[in-house]
Amino acid sequence: MSKIAYITNAGQYSGVGHRAHTIQSLLTASYGSKIQPTQFHLDGLERTLLRDGTQLAELSAWPGQLNAKSIQWVRLGQRLKQYVRAQSDEGYGLFHFTNQTLSFLARQLRPSVVTVHDIIELTDPQDKQAYMINRYLYRGIPYADHIICVSDYTKRAVQDRYDIPDEHLSVIYNGAGDAFQPIPDFKNTVGYQRLRKQLGLSESDGPIVLYVGSDHARKNVVTAIRAFKEIQIAFPDAVFVKVGAAGISAGRKQLLRTIEELHLQDAVRIIDTSLSDEELNEFYNLADVFVFPSTHEGFGLPPLQAMAAGTPVVCSNATSLPEVVGSAALTHDPKDIQALADHVLRILKSEKSADDLRAQGLERAKLFSWEKAVNEEFEVYRRLI
């Protein structure tokens, strides 16, 4: 049996963390007789290093911006290397870094696999400081023995930047997961009534437009809000629900300013708390339409989850998103506010359009499975061990 060091640094409710935690669980269930994954988690917020949930090290806080989670990943990475070297008798046959921000360790801990979700922080950085630290964090990508990309778009971006040959890369898509599916007769369930109460919805409220994601500029949620203002002309009682933590304070400030500027305070609900897959699935089932106008995505998990839940999807046609939704969603230029609004209105005004998109989305979602991803990742392991 081969021992695998499976290394994470993202919470399981984030897109990156969701993939890492789901695949590790299925790897153990499907291939537990052949491989033994041990999870090492670098928690940059809590400054702790954990091994299968047990704390190995805790770092002291540094002042100001030096306490950022990205800096703590570097510090915790050093502790991880020290621990692995001290426990050399454990004999890990492979190190899998499940996020490109962990690739800085891939040169020293080998053989190594790095999963790259995107390199947007290099090609379209938020700011100069973020760019500099991410250059360091991503520096090990070209030195990995194998690179797993979550989409063809991400693979092309990696090759364009690092000139890595095809045989060193694999595209392994995300999955939707069994938790995301239509809930039969949802409007007559206790969950439906609970969710409406949580959102403060009354019987007179109109259709629900849902967005799931952070407030990062590339997520383009402000465009969704501006389109929603247009939608309200036809549906004055429509409600916009935004699920997901801010991710960046500047993005949240801009979102709140836009909501206030457009006088939409009473029509917008923001859910910041972490949700389980089952809870998030209820939001998808509650919504009349899901919108995702992102300008840059390495994959784009929320549109896939929405399709699997039977929710009509409207999303941008940028980067990886056409790979995910195919022809099963209405797509638009991410900067085109009116096109986004028109697509949503088409769904809300035509039951046939909504039903057609639901059916197409359900079929499309079947093409993406975590079981398939796990089998493909195991084949990568098998070739390297």
PDB file of N, CA and C in Angstrom, residues 226-238 264 338 341 345 349:
ATOM      1  N   ARG A 226     -26.722  45.290 -11.264  1.00  0.00           N
ATOM      2  CA  ARG A 226     -27.200  46.299 -12.220  1.00  0.00           C
ATOM      3  C   ARG A 226     -28.212  45.686 -13.191  1.00  0.00           C
ATOM      4  N   ALA A 227     -27.992  44.448 -13.579  1.00  0.00           N
ATOM      5  CA  ALA A 227     -28.967  43.764 -14.432  1.00  0.00           C
ATOM      6  C   ALA A 227     -30.268  43.522 -13.677  1.00  0.00           C
ATOM      7  N   PHE A 228     -30.136  43.223 -12.390  1.00  0.00           N
ATOM      8  CA  PHE A 228     -31.330  42.990 -11.575  1.00  0.00           C
ATOM      9  C   PHE A 228     -32.209  44.236 -11.518  1.00  0.00           C
ATOM     10  N   LYS A 229     -31.590  45.419 -11.505  1.00  0.00           N
ATOM     11  CA  LYS A 229     -32.367  46.668 -11.526  1.00  0.00           C
ATOM     12  C   LYS A 229     -33.238  46.735 -12.774  1.00  0.00           C
ATOM     13  N   GLU A 230     -32.696  46.259 -13.904  1.00  0.00           N
ATOM     14  CA  GLU A 230     -33.477  46.209 -15.149  1.00  0.00           C
ATOM     15  C   GLU A 230     -34.587  45.175 -15.045  1.00  0.00           C
ATOM     16  N   ILE A 231     -34.294  44.066 -14.405  1.00  0.00           N
ATOM     17  CA  ILE A 231     -35.288  42.997 -14.252  1.00  0.00           C
ATOM     18  C   ILE A 231     -36.470  43.481 -13.421  1.00  0.00           C
ATOM     19  N   GLN A 232     -36.184  44.340 -12.452  1.00  0.00           N
ATOM     20  CA  GLN A 232     -37.251  44.841 -11.577  1.00  0.00           C
ATOM     21  C   GLN A 232     -38.274  45.713 -12.308  1.00  0.00           C
ATOM     22  N   ILE A 233     -37.924  46.228 -13.461  1.00  0.00           N
ATOM     23  CA  ILE A 233     -38.899  47.004 -14.237  1.00  0.00           C
ATOM     24  C   ILE A 233     -40.079  46.118 -14.613  1.00  0.00           C
ATOM     25  N   ALA A 234     -39.789  44.871 -14.985  1.00  0.00           N
ATOM     26  CA  ALA A 234     -40.849  43.919 -15.350  1.00  0.00           C
ATOM     27  C   ALA A 234     -41.378  43.175 -14.136  1.00  0.00           C
ATOM     28  N   PHE A 235     -40.522  42.968 -13.135  1.00  0.00           N
ATOM     29  CA  PHE A 235     -40.906  42.217 -11.930  1.00  0.00           C
ATOM     30  C   PHE A 235     -40.526  43.043 -10.698  1.00  0.00           C
ATOM     31  N   PRO A 236     -41.335  44.031 -10.335  1.00  0.00           N
ATOM     32  CA  PRO A 236     -40.996  44.936  -9.227  1.00  0.00           C
ATOM     33  C   PRO A 236     -40.796  44.228  -7.891  1.00  0.00           C
ATOM     34  N   ASP A 237     -41.406  43.065  -7.713  1.00  0.00           N
ATOM     35  CA  ASP A 237     -41.297  42.354  -6.435  1.00  0.00           C
ATOM     36  C   ASP A 237     -40.231  41.266  -6.455  1.00  0.00           C
ATOM     37  N   ALA A 238     -39.397  41.248  -7.490  1.00  0.00           N
ATOM     38  CA  ALA A 238     -38.329  40.245  -7.568  1.00  0.00           C
ATOM     39  C   ALA A 238     -37.324  40.447  -6.432  1.00  0.00           C
ATOM     40  N   LEU A 264     -31.805  49.389  -3.902  1.00  0.00           N
ATOM     41  CA  LEU A 264     -32.225  47.986  -3.909  1.00  0.00           C
ATOM     42  C   LEU A 264     -32.095  47.332  -2.529  1.00  0.00           C
ATOM     43  N   GLN A 338     -27.304  44.480 -20.177  1.00  0.00           N
ATOM     44  CA  GLN A 338     -28.626  44.309 -20.784  1.00  0.00           C
ATOM     45  C   GLN A 338     -28.842  42.875 -21.265  1.00  0.00           C
ATOM     46  N   ALA A 341     -29.722  40.812 -18.279  1.00  0.00           N
ATOM     47  CA  ALA A 341     -31.104  41.084 -17.872  1.00  0.00           C
ATOM     48  C   ALA A 341     -32.099  40.446 -18.846  1.00  0.00           C
ATOM     49  N   LEU A 345     -34.987  37.673 -17.976  1.00  0.00           N
ATOM     50  CA  LEU A 345     -36.394  37.974 -18.267  1.00  0.00           C
ATOM     51  C   LEU A 345     -37.012  36.930 -19.184  1.00  0.00           C
ATOM     52  N   LYS A 349     -40.304  35.023 -17.915  1.00  0.00           N
ATOM     53  CA  LYS A 349     -41.546  35.277 -18.652  1.00  0.00           C
ATOM     54  C   LYS A 349     -42.057  34.059 -19.418  1.00  0.00           C
TER      55      LYS A 349
END
